[in-house]
Each structure stands twice: as structure tokens, then as C-alpha cells.
Short mmCIF file of C-alpha atoms and ligand atoms in Angstrom, two decimals:
data_model
loop_
_atom_site.label_atom_id
_atom_site.label_comp_id
_atom_site.label_asym_id
_atom_site.label_seq_id
_atom_site.Cartn_x
_atom_site.Cartn_y
_atom_site.Cartn_z
CA MET A 894 -36.23 5.06 -85.61
CA GLU A 895 -37.30 8.08 -83.57
CA PHE A 896 -34.93 10.66 -82.14
CA PRO A 897 -36.40 12.14 -79.00
CA LYS A 898 -34.09 14.99 -78.12
CA GLU A 899 -35.16 15.06 -74.46
CA ASN A 900 -32.41 12.71 -73.54
CA PHE A 901 -29.81 14.85 -75.22
CA SER A 902 -26.73 12.73 -74.70
CA GLU A 903 -28.32 9.60 -76.15
CA TRP A 904 -29.89 11.58 -79.00
CA TYR A 905 -26.53 13.13 -79.87
CA ASN A 906 -24.63 9.86 -79.80
CA GLU A 907 -27.17 8.21 -82.10
CA VAL A 908 -27.79 11.02 -84.52
CA VAL A 909 -24.14 11.59 -85.50
CA GLU A 910 -24.02 8.05 -86.84
CA ALA A 911 -27.57 7.71 -88.14
CA ALA A 912 -27.25 10.91 -90.18
CA GLY A 913 -24.06 9.65 -91.83
CA LEU A 914 -21.55 12.04 -90.26
CA VAL A 915 -19.19 9.49 -88.71
CA ASP A 916 -18.71 5.78 -88.16
CA LYS A 917 -17.72 5.10 -84.57
CA ARG A 918 -16.75 1.46 -85.10
CA TYR A 919 -13.09 2.25 -85.78
CA PRO A 920 -11.10 0.19 -83.28
CA VAL A 921 -9.19 3.00 -81.53
CA LYS A 922 -10.88 4.84 -78.67
CA GLY A 923 -11.64 8.46 -79.52
CA MET A 924 -10.91 8.14 -83.22
CA HIS A 925 -13.95 8.08 -85.48
CA VAL A 926 -14.11 7.74 -89.25
CA TRP A 927 -15.49 10.75 -91.08
CA ARG A 928 -18.08 9.54 -93.59
CA PRO A 929 -18.60 11.48 -96.85
CA TYR A 930 -21.58 13.54 -95.68
CA GLY A 931 -19.95 14.59 -92.41
CA TRP A 932 -16.66 15.32 -94.13
CA LYS A 933 -18.37 17.51 -96.73
CA ILE A 934 -19.87 19.67 -94.00
CA MET A 935 -16.47 19.95 -92.29
CA GLN A 936 -14.85 20.81 -95.62
CA ASN A 937 -17.40 23.55 -96.24
CA ILE A 938 -16.49 24.99 -92.84
CA ASP A 939 -12.74 24.66 -93.57
CA ASN A 940 -13.14 26.32 -96.95
CA PHE A 941 -14.84 29.24 -95.32
CA PHE A 942 -11.93 29.48 -92.87
CA ARG A 943 -9.51 29.54 -95.81
CA GLU A 944 -11.48 32.27 -97.52
CA ILE A 945 -11.96 34.52 -94.53
CA PHE A 946 -8.46 34.20 -93.04
CA THR A 947 -6.91 34.85 -96.44
CA ARG A 948 -9.08 37.94 -96.68
CA TYR A 949 -7.58 39.13 -93.37
CA GLY A 950 -4.01 38.65 -94.54
CA HIS A 951 -3.16 35.16 -93.24
CA ASP A 952 -1.29 32.55 -95.30
CA GLU A 953 -1.96 28.81 -95.08
CA VAL A 954 0.95 26.53 -94.11
CA ASN A 955 1.35 22.88 -93.20
CA PHE A 956 3.75 21.77 -90.48
CA PRO A 957 4.97 18.24 -89.69
CA LEU A 958 2.96 16.12 -87.30
CA LEU A 959 5.94 15.08 -85.18
CA ILE A 960 7.67 17.38 -82.70
CA PRO A 961 10.99 16.53 -81.04
CA GLU A 962 10.86 16.30 -77.26
CA THR A 963 13.68 18.86 -77.06
CA GLU A 964 11.60 21.57 -78.77
CA PHE A 965 8.45 20.62 -76.92
CA GLN A 966 10.13 21.20 -73.56
CA LYS A 967 11.30 24.77 -74.07
CA GLU A 968 8.30 26.57 -72.56
CA ALA A 969 7.84 25.31 -69.00
CA GLU A 970 4.15 26.05 -68.42
CA HIS A 971 3.31 24.66 -71.82
CA ILE A 972 4.89 21.27 -71.04
CA ARG A 973 3.16 21.08 -67.67
CA GLY A 974 -0.16 21.77 -69.38
CA PHE A 975 0.24 18.98 -71.88
CA GLU A 976 2.61 16.35 -70.44
CA ASP A 977 -0.11 13.96 -69.32
CA GLU A 978 -2.01 14.11 -72.59
CA VAL A 979 0.49 13.67 -75.40
CA PHE A 980 1.10 10.57 -77.48
CA TRP A 981 4.78 9.64 -77.72
CA VAL A 982 6.69 8.09 -80.59
CA THR A 983 9.59 6.24 -78.98
CA HIS A 984 10.73 3.81 -81.66
CA GLY A 985 11.69 3.84 -85.32
CA GLY A 986 11.30 0.24 -86.40
CA LEU A 987 13.08 -1.76 -83.71
CA ASP A 988 15.42 1.05 -82.65
CA GLU A 989 14.72 3.27 -79.73
CA LEU A 990 14.88 6.92 -80.84
CA ASP A 991 17.62 9.14 -79.37
CA VAL A 992 15.20 12.05 -79.21
CA LYS A 993 11.63 10.99 -78.55
CA LEU A 994 8.93 12.54 -80.73
CA ILE A 995 5.42 13.61 -79.83
CA LEU A 996 2.29 13.74 -81.97
CA ARG A 997 1.37 17.43 -81.97
CA PRO A 998 -1.28 18.26 -79.35
CA THR A 999 -1.17 21.82 -80.81
CA SER A 1000 1.59 23.37 -82.91
CA GLU A 1001 3.33 26.13 -80.95
CA THR A 1002 6.41 24.02 -80.33
CA ALA A 1003 6.54 22.83 -83.94
CA MET A 1004 6.18 26.29 -85.43
CA TYR A 1005 8.15 28.59 -83.18
CA PRO A 1006 11.62 27.15 -83.82
CA MET A 1007 10.88 27.92 -87.48
CA PHE A 1008 9.55 31.38 -86.65
CA SER A 1009 12.93 32.17 -85.11
CA LEU A 1010 14.53 31.38 -88.49
CA TRP A 1011 11.95 33.27 -90.53
CA ILE A 1012 11.71 36.44 -88.46
CA ARG A 1013 14.77 38.66 -88.74
CA SER A 1014 13.71 42.26 -89.00
CA HIS A 1015 10.70 44.44 -88.29
CA ALA A 1016 9.90 44.15 -91.99
CA ASP A 1017 9.07 40.45 -91.46
CA LEU A 1018 6.26 41.40 -89.08
CA PRO A 1019 3.43 40.91 -88.69
CA LEU A 1020 3.62 37.23 -89.55
CA LYS A 1021 0.15 35.72 -89.88
CA ILE A 1022 -0.27 32.04 -90.74
CA PHE A 1023 -2.78 29.28 -90.20
CA GLN A 1024 -3.08 25.57 -90.77
CA ILE A 1025 -5.89 23.00 -90.80
CA VAL A 1026 -4.52 19.69 -89.52
CA ASN A 1027 -5.26 16.89 -87.09
CA ILE A 1028 -3.98 17.03 -83.53
CA PHE A 1029 -3.72 14.24 -80.98
CA ARG A 1030 -4.50 14.19 -77.29
CA TYR A 1031 -4.44 11.21 -75.00
CA GLU A 1032 -7.90 11.68 -73.51
CA THR A 1033 -8.60 9.41 -70.59
CA LYS A 1034 -12.14 10.65 -69.96
CA GLN A 1035 -15.13 9.34 -71.87
CA THR A 1036 -14.84 10.43 -75.49
CA ARG A 1037 -17.68 11.96 -77.49
CA THR A 1038 -17.90 12.52 -81.26
CA PHE A 1039 -16.57 15.97 -82.28
CA ILE A 1040 -16.52 17.13 -78.64
CA ARG A 1041 -13.86 15.11 -76.85
CA MET A 1042 -11.68 13.05 -79.16
CA ARG A 1043 -8.15 11.70 -79.24
CA GLU A 1044 -7.70 12.71 -82.86
CA VAL A 1045 -9.13 16.15 -83.53
CA HIS A 1046 -9.64 18.00 -86.80
CA PHE A 1047 -8.15 21.36 -85.87
CA PHE A 1048 -7.74 24.91 -87.10
CA GLU A 1049 -4.95 27.06 -85.67
CA ALA A 1050 -3.84 30.57 -86.62
CA HIS A 1051 -0.55 31.88 -85.26
CA THR A 1052 0.66 35.46 -85.48
CA ALA A 1053 3.77 37.40 -84.47
CA HIS A 1054 3.93 41.17 -84.01
CA ARG A 1055 6.30 43.97 -83.07
CA THR A 1056 4.52 45.11 -79.92
CA TYR A 1057 2.05 43.92 -77.33
CA GLU A 1058 -0.42 46.53 -78.60
CA GLU A 1059 -0.23 45.15 -82.12
CA ALA A 1060 -0.89 41.68 -80.75
CA GLU A 1061 -3.91 43.12 -78.90
CA GLU A 1062 -5.16 44.58 -82.21
CA GLN A 1063 -4.82 41.10 -83.69
CA ILE A 1064 -7.11 39.66 -81.03
CA LYS A 1065 -9.69 42.35 -81.83
CA GLU A 1066 -9.44 41.33 -85.48
CA ASP A 1067 -9.84 37.66 -84.47
CA ILE A 1068 -13.09 38.54 -82.72
CA GLU A 1069 -14.28 40.33 -85.85
CA ILE A 1070 -13.46 37.21 -87.90
CA TRP A 1071 -15.20 35.03 -85.34
CA LYS A 1072 -18.42 37.06 -85.62
CA GLN A 1073 -18.57 36.23 -89.32
CA ILE A 1074 -17.90 32.55 -88.63
CA ALA A 1075 -20.68 32.48 -86.02
CA LYS A 1076 -23.08 33.93 -88.57
CA LYS A 1077 -22.04 31.41 -91.20
CA LEU A 1078 -22.56 28.49 -88.80
CA ALA A 1079 -25.60 30.07 -87.11
CA LEU A 1080 -24.01 29.51 -83.69
CA PRO A 1081 -24.85 31.72 -80.73
CA TYR A 1082 -22.02 32.44 -78.30
CA ARG A 1083 -20.58 34.54 -75.49
CA ILE A 1084 -16.92 35.52 -75.25
CA VAL A 1085 -15.33 35.07 -71.83
CA LYS A 1086 -11.92 35.74 -70.36
CA LYS A 1087 -10.63 32.55 -68.78
CA ALA A 1088 -9.75 32.52 -65.12
CA ASP A 1089 -6.00 32.73 -64.59
CA TRP A 1090 -5.75 29.09 -63.44
CA ASP A 1091 -7.66 27.96 -66.51
CA LYS A 1092 -5.85 29.84 -69.30
CA PHE A 1093 -3.90 28.12 -72.08
CA PRO A 1094 -0.54 26.83 -70.81
CA GLY A 1095 1.96 29.57 -71.64
CA ALA A 1096 -0.54 32.33 -72.41
CA VAL A 1097 -0.66 35.80 -70.82
CA TYR A 1098 -4.45 35.47 -71.03
CA SER A 1099 -7.00 33.40 -72.92
CA LEU A 1100 -10.43 34.25 -74.29
CA GLY A 1101 -12.93 31.46 -74.87
CA VAL A 1102 -15.96 31.47 -77.15
CA GLU A 1103 -18.65 29.55 -75.30
CA THR A 1104 -21.97 28.20 -76.46
CA ILE A 1105 -24.60 26.22 -74.53
CA MET A 1106 -25.77 22.78 -75.62
CA PRO A 1107 -29.35 21.56 -75.07
CA SER A 1108 -28.11 19.58 -72.05
CA GLY A 1109 -27.29 22.90 -70.36
CA ARG A 1110 -23.57 22.16 -70.47
CA THR A 1111 -21.30 24.72 -72.08
CA LEU A 1112 -19.07 23.97 -75.04
CA GLN A 1113 -15.96 26.00 -75.81
CA ILE A 1114 -15.89 26.35 -79.59
CA ALA A 1115 -13.04 28.79 -80.22
CA THR A 1116 -10.17 30.37 -78.29
CA PHE A 1117 -7.97 33.41 -78.69
CA HIS A 1118 -4.72 33.55 -76.76
CA GLN A 1119 -2.38 36.45 -76.08
CA TYR A 1120 1.12 35.01 -75.61
CA GLY A 1121 3.01 38.26 -75.19
CA GLN A 1122 6.69 37.23 -75.22
CA ASN A 1123 6.15 33.99 -73.28
CA PHE A 1124 7.03 31.84 -76.28
CA SER A 1125 9.24 34.22 -78.23
CA LYS A 1126 11.82 34.30 -75.39
CA PRO A 1127 12.44 30.54 -75.03
CA TYR A 1128 12.18 30.06 -78.82
CA GLU A 1129 14.41 33.07 -79.63
CA ILE A 1130 11.93 34.78 -81.95
CA LYS A 1131 13.66 38.13 -82.24
CA TYR A 1132 13.58 40.95 -84.75
CA LEU A 1133 15.79 43.89 -85.47
CA LYS A 1134 13.99 47.14 -84.72
CA GLU A 1135 14.37 50.30 -86.82
CA ASP A 1136 16.67 51.73 -84.12
CA GLY A 1137 19.05 48.77 -84.49
CA GLU A 1138 18.05 47.06 -81.20
CA HIS A 1139 16.80 43.48 -81.00
CA GLU A 1140 13.38 42.79 -79.55
CA TYR A 1141 11.34 39.64 -78.91
CA ALA A 1142 8.13 39.32 -80.93
CA HIS A 1143 4.65 39.34 -79.38
CA GLN A 1144 2.43 36.45 -80.39
CA THR A 1145 -1.20 35.34 -80.53
CA THR A 1146 -3.17 32.29 -81.59
CA PHE A 1147 -6.75 31.56 -82.66
CA GLY A 1148 -7.93 27.96 -82.39
CA MET A 1149 -11.06 26.09 -83.47
CA SER A 1150 -11.91 22.48 -84.12
CA GLU A 1151 -14.50 19.91 -85.20
CA ARG A 1152 -16.32 20.89 -81.99
CA LEU A 1153 -18.03 23.49 -84.18
CA LEU A 1154 -19.79 20.65 -85.98
CA GLY A 1155 -20.72 19.13 -82.62
CA ALA A 1156 -22.29 22.46 -81.68
CA ILE A 1157 -24.22 22.61 -84.97
CA VAL A 1158 -25.53 19.08 -84.44
CA GLY A 1159 -26.57 19.73 -80.85
CA ILE A 1160 -27.94 23.24 -81.10
CA HIS A 1161 -29.94 23.04 -84.33
CA GLY A 1162 -31.05 19.40 -84.37
CA ASP A 1163 -34.52 18.21 -83.36
CA ASP A 1164 -36.55 15.01 -82.89
CA ARG A 1165 -36.24 14.22 -86.59
CA GLY A 1166 -32.47 14.60 -86.74
CA LEU A 1167 -30.03 17.27 -87.90
CA ILE A 1168 -30.70 20.71 -89.32
CA ILE A 1169 -27.69 21.98 -91.25
CA PRO A 1170 -27.47 25.76 -91.79
CA PRO A 1171 -27.86 26.41 -95.55
CA GLU A 1172 -24.55 28.30 -95.79
CA ILE A 1173 -22.56 25.14 -95.02
CA ALA A 1174 -25.00 22.40 -96.06
CA PRO A 1175 -23.51 19.98 -98.63
CA ILE A 1176 -27.04 19.65 -100.01
CA GLN A 1177 -29.15 22.80 -99.71
CA VAL A 1178 -32.14 21.52 -101.67
CA VAL A 1179 -33.18 17.90 -102.17
CA ILE A 1180 -35.63 17.13 -104.94
CA VAL A 1181 -38.05 14.31 -104.16
CA PRO A 1182 -40.17 13.38 -107.17
CA ILE A 1183 -43.62 11.99 -106.38
CA VAL A 1184 -44.11 10.20 -109.66
CA GLY A 1185 -47.66 8.78 -109.36
CA SER A 1186 -48.75 7.43 -112.73
CA LYS A 1187 -46.50 9.76 -114.75
CA LYS A 1188 -43.06 8.49 -113.87
CA GLU A 1189 -41.16 9.55 -116.99
CA GLU A 1190 -42.64 13.05 -117.19
CA VAL A 1191 -42.07 13.77 -113.49
CA LEU A 1192 -38.50 12.46 -113.55
CA GLU A 1193 -37.73 14.49 -116.65
CA GLU A 1194 -39.12 17.64 -115.02
CA SER A 1195 -37.12 16.84 -111.84
CA ARG A 1196 -33.91 16.62 -113.84
CA ARG A 1197 -34.68 19.91 -115.54
CA ILE A 1198 -35.22 21.56 -112.14
CA ARG A 1199 -31.98 20.07 -110.81
CA ASP A 1200 -30.03 21.45 -113.77
CA GLU A 1201 -31.61 24.88 -113.42
CA LEU A 1202 -30.69 25.02 -109.73
CA LEU A 1203 -27.15 23.79 -110.38
CA ARG A 1204 -26.65 26.60 -112.88
CA GLU A 1205 -27.81 29.05 -110.21
CA GLY A 1206 -25.05 27.84 -107.91
CA ILE A 1207 -27.40 26.06 -105.51
CA ARG A 1208 -26.15 22.77 -104.02
CA VAL A 1209 -28.93 20.42 -105.08
CA HIS A 1210 -29.48 16.67 -105.09
CA LEU A 1211 -32.14 14.72 -106.98
CA ASP A 1212 -33.26 11.65 -105.05
CA ASP A 1213 -34.40 9.42 -107.92
CA ARG A 1214 -33.87 6.16 -106.04
CA ASP A 1215 -36.40 3.67 -107.38
CA ASN A 1216 -36.68 1.38 -104.43
CA TYR A 1217 -37.82 3.89 -101.79
CA THR A 1218 -41.15 5.58 -101.24
CA PRO A 1219 -41.35 9.39 -101.07
CA GLY A 1220 -42.23 9.02 -97.37
CA TYR A 1221 -39.02 7.15 -96.67
CA LYS A 1222 -37.02 9.76 -98.58
CA PHE A 1223 -38.61 12.60 -96.60
CA TYR A 1224 -37.57 10.88 -93.40
CA ASP A 1225 -34.06 10.19 -94.66
CA TRP A 1226 -33.32 13.77 -95.76
CA GLU A 1227 -34.88 15.25 -92.65
CA LEU A 1228 -32.57 13.06 -90.58
CA ARG A 1229 -29.57 14.40 -92.52
CA GLY A 1230 -30.77 17.95 -92.03
CA VAL A 1231 -31.14 19.17 -95.63
CA PRO A 1232 -32.61 22.67 -95.15
CA LEU A 1233 -35.09 22.64 -98.04
CA ARG A 1234 -37.05 19.86 -99.79
CA LEU A 1235 -38.57 20.34 -103.21
CA GLU A 1236 -41.51 18.05 -104.04
CA ILE A 1237 -42.88 17.67 -107.52
CA GLY A 1238 -45.71 15.42 -108.75
CA PRO A 1239 -48.16 15.23 -111.67
CA ARG A 1240 -50.62 17.61 -110.00
CA ASP A 1241 -47.91 20.20 -109.39
CA MET A 1242 -46.90 19.94 -113.03
CA GLU A 1243 -50.50 20.63 -114.07
CA LYS A 1244 -50.53 23.69 -111.82
CA ASN A 1245 -47.12 24.73 -113.09
CA GLN A 1246 -45.64 24.73 -109.59
CA VAL A 1247 -43.34 22.97 -107.13
CA VAL A 1248 -43.82 22.54 -103.39
CA LEU A 1249 -41.02 23.66 -101.05
CA VAL A 1250 -40.80 22.32 -97.49
CA ARG A 1251 -38.64 24.01 -94.85
CA ARG A 1252 -36.69 21.72 -92.55
CA ASP A 1253 -36.63 24.26 -89.69
CA THR A 1254 -40.35 25.13 -89.54
CA ARG A 1255 -41.77 22.25 -91.68
CA GLU A 1256 -43.82 24.86 -93.50
CA LYS A 1257 -45.04 23.85 -97.00
CA ILE A 1258 -44.70 26.59 -99.58
CA PRO A 1259 -45.99 26.21 -103.15
CA ALA A 1260 -43.99 28.20 -105.69
CA LYS A 1261 -44.80 28.92 -109.31
CA ARG A 1262 -42.40 27.50 -111.85
CA GLU A 1263 -41.45 31.03 -113.07
CA GLU A 1264 -40.35 32.22 -109.65
CA TYR A 1265 -39.28 29.13 -107.75
CA VAL A 1266 -35.51 29.79 -108.08
CA ALA A 1267 -35.81 33.23 -106.53
CA ARG A 1268 -38.09 31.79 -103.85
CA ILE A 1269 -35.53 29.09 -102.99
CA LYS A 1270 -32.75 31.64 -102.62
CA GLU A 1271 -34.96 33.74 -100.38
CA LEU A 1272 -35.95 30.77 -98.25
CA LEU A 1273 -32.37 29.56 -97.79
CA GLY A 1274 -31.52 33.02 -96.47
CA GLU A 1275 -34.55 32.99 -94.17
CA ILE A 1276 -33.73 29.54 -92.81
CA GLN A 1277 -30.15 30.62 -92.10
CA GLU A 1278 -31.36 33.67 -90.18
CA ASN A 1279 -34.10 31.80 -88.36
CA LEU A 1280 -31.68 29.13 -87.14
CA TYR A 1281 -29.35 31.76 -85.76
CA ALA A 1282 -32.12 33.84 -84.18
CA ARG A 1283 -33.87 30.96 -82.48
CA ALA A 1284 -30.60 29.46 -81.24
CA GLU A 1285 -29.59 32.84 -79.77
CA GLU A 1286 -32.99 33.08 -78.08
CA GLU A 1287 -32.52 29.61 -76.56
CA MET A 1288 -29.04 30.49 -75.38
CA ALA A 1289 -30.16 33.74 -73.76
CA LYS A 1290 -32.82 31.78 -71.83
CA LYS A 1291 -30.13 29.47 -70.47
CA ILE A 1292 -28.11 32.27 -68.86
CA LYS A 1293 -29.51 33.16 -65.44
CA GLU A 1294 -28.42 35.85 -63.03
CA VAL A 1295 -27.87 34.41 -59.57
CA SER A 1296 -26.89 36.32 -56.43
CA SER A 1297 -26.49 33.48 -53.92
CA ILE A 1298 -24.16 30.48 -54.01
CA ASP A 1299 -27.08 28.20 -53.05
CA ASP A 1300 -28.99 29.02 -56.25
CA ILE A 1301 -26.21 28.06 -58.67
CA GLY A 1302 -26.97 24.35 -58.48
CA ASP A 1303 -30.47 24.77 -59.88
CA VAL A 1304 -29.38 26.52 -63.05
CA GLN A 1305 -29.59 24.32 -66.16
CA GLY A 1306 -27.09 26.29 -68.16
CA VAL A 1307 -24.96 29.24 -67.16
CA ALA A 1308 -25.26 30.99 -63.80
CA ALA A 1309 -24.05 34.60 -63.99
CA VAL A 1310 -22.61 35.16 -60.53
CA PRO A 1311 -21.03 38.20 -58.84
CA TRP A 1312 -17.41 37.33 -58.08
CA CYS A 1313 -14.65 39.45 -56.52
CA GLY A 1314 -12.13 37.90 -58.92
CA SER A 1315 -9.91 36.30 -56.27
CA GLU A 1316 -8.61 32.81 -56.85
CA GLU A 1317 -9.73 31.61 -53.37
CA CYS A 1318 -13.33 32.67 -53.89
CA GLY A 1319 -13.20 31.25 -57.42
CA HIS A 1320 -12.10 27.83 -56.22
CA GLU A 1321 -14.66 27.89 -53.46
CA ILE A 1322 -17.44 28.61 -55.96
CA GLU A 1323 -16.23 25.64 -58.01
CA ASP A 1324 -15.89 23.29 -55.04
CA ARG A 1325 -19.25 24.11 -53.48
CA THR A 1326 -21.25 23.89 -56.71
CA GLU A 1327 -19.29 21.11 -58.45
CA LYS A 1328 -19.33 23.37 -61.50
CA LYS A 1329 -16.61 25.41 -63.19
CA ILE A 1330 -15.99 29.08 -63.67
CA ILE A 1331 -15.93 29.03 -67.45
CA GLY A 1332 -14.83 32.65 -67.51
CA VAL A 1333 -15.77 36.29 -67.13
CA PRO A 1334 -17.92 37.62 -70.01
CA VAL A 1335 -15.90 40.38 -71.68
CA ASP A 1336 -18.80 42.77 -72.25
CA VAL A 1337 -20.75 42.40 -68.99
CA LYS A 1338 -20.24 44.62 -65.94
CA LYS A 1339 -22.77 44.50 -63.14
CA LYS A 1340 -22.67 45.72 -59.56
CA GLY A 1341 -23.12 43.05 -56.93
CA ARG A 1342 -21.51 41.33 -53.95
CA CYS A 1343 -19.17 38.35 -54.34
CA VAL A 1344 -21.22 35.25 -53.49
CA ILE A 1345 -18.40 33.98 -51.26
CA CYS A 1346 -16.73 36.91 -49.47
CA GLY A 1347 -19.44 39.55 -49.93
CA LYS A 1348 -17.03 42.14 -51.30
CA GLU A 1349 -18.54 44.68 -53.71
CA THR A 1350 -17.66 43.93 -57.32
CA ASP A 1351 -18.74 44.64 -60.88
CA THR A 1352 -17.27 41.37 -62.18
CA VAL A 1353 -19.60 38.56 -63.17
CA ALA A 1354 -18.43 34.96 -63.48
CA PHE A 1355 -20.12 32.44 -65.74
CA VAL A 1356 -20.49 29.24 -63.74
CA ALA A 1357 -21.55 26.06 -65.56
CA LYS A 1358 -20.77 22.44 -66.31
CA PRO A 1359 -18.54 22.46 -69.40
CA TYR A 1360 -18.00 19.57 -71.81
ZN1 ZN B 1153 -14.82 36.99 -53.14
#
């Protein structure tokens, strides 16, 4: 099987199954089975989340999946945002439930009634928690593995603070955390402020982390929301200040999902399949013995190498399957995106060397037996950096400055467009281009004239087709 990446959508749909990430044959629309290889990658990502959020003072929790309708309906905008996409539980056995339950589409309305019990005084703040759970959304559009699903593997951090300013500081910290996640996953991105009509239901404002897929469509891979007191008021999350007065808490959230894996698949993959960044690869090095006429000796040497690498903390797999040729194994591990292949045969043993092959550049690098461990560590670092650098370069090429509404249609990616910021002009941009304003990049200011009304502005809108 070949994987031409030119037709991105078809390539993506095939590669996620062929590489062993998921099985899409599960008989519920938008719910795919995670297979061991895909789940290991996701777990490596989750474990990094646990490590980094703990380092920044968050605690992990786990809330129930079911939320009573009565709690769900306390924040008006929030309900309106989600009412047409929640799954309902209406019966227990044969009995109709007095209070209907929903499967969480996100956990604000599950958590905040508890926050109001937990938070009493200023000494209880800040409260910083996160959970890694599945959420459910009744998607009616076409579903796509990792990108648009009805059951979503989800990360959500929720915080509560004394003041709006402290909540703002939290969002700055979130961005700092995100930068380290982006590096770990080798994902390029831009941070945008969402248009007011597009923010999270109930938020004061929302920031989106956007990346661009090879199709030119944007993918939102993380969000930060400032809630101010919009949830703390209806949910009665109050604390006693030092001066004896009661005050409502200020809240934020940070959300991410399995979309991150979708972005890794799409952005790093090539015609041969996936390329998994070494930092999160379940297998960083695969050993493929080329036994020739010296089967026992080569296998014994391969096992020795595997053990040496294991002791060095490198995630290594020895492919000693009897019934496949080395050529088939090369193909198989390239498809799965293992960053480095180690070949060893009788001739290499004579020369006291191994041959290393990079998945990203396909370069073949002989390494002496005495120094091959150090070389592998170096190469894994180089591959990680190369993946990030070349993905960032690709992304930068897909963002084009445009000064006329008529030129937006031609952009395969993101059009950076002068916009006065008004809702009318925003909607007109969207209607006339059949694209969306995905947001205003937070660190870009550029003088220009709004492409609709001609007013002078230094605001730039990113206009694109999002997933
Ligand atoms: Zn305008």
C-alpha cells in the first residue's frame, strides 16, 4: 500500500488505521477504538500533561460522567452553547428519571457546584485542578478520527482565583505551559483571541491555539478561557475576603484533546506514513536484524544492543519476527512512524558498527559500537528539533497577508486580513469568503484598512477554513 499525501483527507483517514492507532469499525458513529499503539502515544502525551501541570501547582481529580439537568442549566449562555449537542440519559432501567442526566460535554457544570462547597475563604484560593477524561458531544457533521468525534479523550484544567488580575496571570501561565507542550509534540501554532460571537459559551473571552493542517484547514488544538465571575455567580462560588466581605471567585480553564494526536499525524506524516516525535514515541528505536547466514550471532548481538539501550532509558523494540523480510519490517515501522531504525548484519558486526536510519530525513548513519548509544541520543534530539523546525516553516508559508476581500479565496491556509473589529464587517468577511474568522493573533499588530468598511485599523484577523 502506498500513502500519497497529496490527497490529504484520504491519506489521513487511511493512515490512522493502517498505522495501528485506531480501529474505526466500532458500530457507533464517531466512536473509534484506540488500539495499543495509538493509546500508548496518547498516554505518553497524558503523562506529560500530568507531569507539567503538577509542576505548576495543579492537582489531578476525577469527576463523575453524569451531570444533572438542573446543574447544567444554571449558566444561560453555557446551555445555549451546548443544548443541541449533548447526549441525554432519560431512563434508569424501565423508569423515567425525575431529573434527566447528561453525559458531560465539558465539566464546568459538574465541577462548579462542588467548587462552591470547597471554596470558603481566601486561603482556599487559588484552586487549580485538572482531569483527563472522556467527553461526549452529539456531532451531526461528518466525523473524523481525533478531529471531530462524539466521544473525545479530553484534558481540562479549571482554576479559581481571588481577582480578575490573578485569573489573567493564570492564563499567562497557561501559555507558558502550552509552549512546553508544543515543543514536546513538535507542533507549530499561533495563539488567537476568538471573535466575540465565537468564544466559549459563558466565557468573558477565549484564546485558541491554532495550527494548520496540510489541507490548508486550521485545527484548534488548545483553548484558554477567562470566565471572570460568569460561572461563580450562578454556581455561588464565593470566598470570605480578609476584610470580612464575601466575593465571587474568578475562574479560568485550559482545554486540550486527542486533536493533538490528529495534528501530529497530519503535520509530521509523509507518503510512507506517520512520523512520531521522539519525545512521545512509544518506540524510539526499532532494531531490525539482517541475519544473512549468521542468524544466531546477529540475533544475539541484537538482543545485547536492545538491553543496552533499555538500560539507557531509551524506548526500544527488537523486531525478531521470523516470517518477515527486513524490507517488509522497514516498511512496517516507517508506516508507524518510529523515529530511528537500527540495522545490524554480519558485515556490520565485522566492522564493529551498527547502521542508524532517520525516519524524518531517511539518512543512513553508521555508528561505531563504542559510541552508538551517545549517537542515538543525539539523533533523537536532532529529529525532535528538525520536526518542529520544518513544521513551523511549513506553517509560516501557509499564512499570507491579504489586503483585499477578493484575494482571501485563493489562500490555501490562513489569510491575515485587516479588520476594523466590528461584528458586521466580521460577518460580512465570513459570508463573502465562505471562510471563518478563526481569531485575532495576540501578538500581531499591523496598520491597514478594514477590507470591508475601509476604516483604518491595526487589527489583523486570521481568516481560514477550520476543521
Ligand atoms: Zn470594518
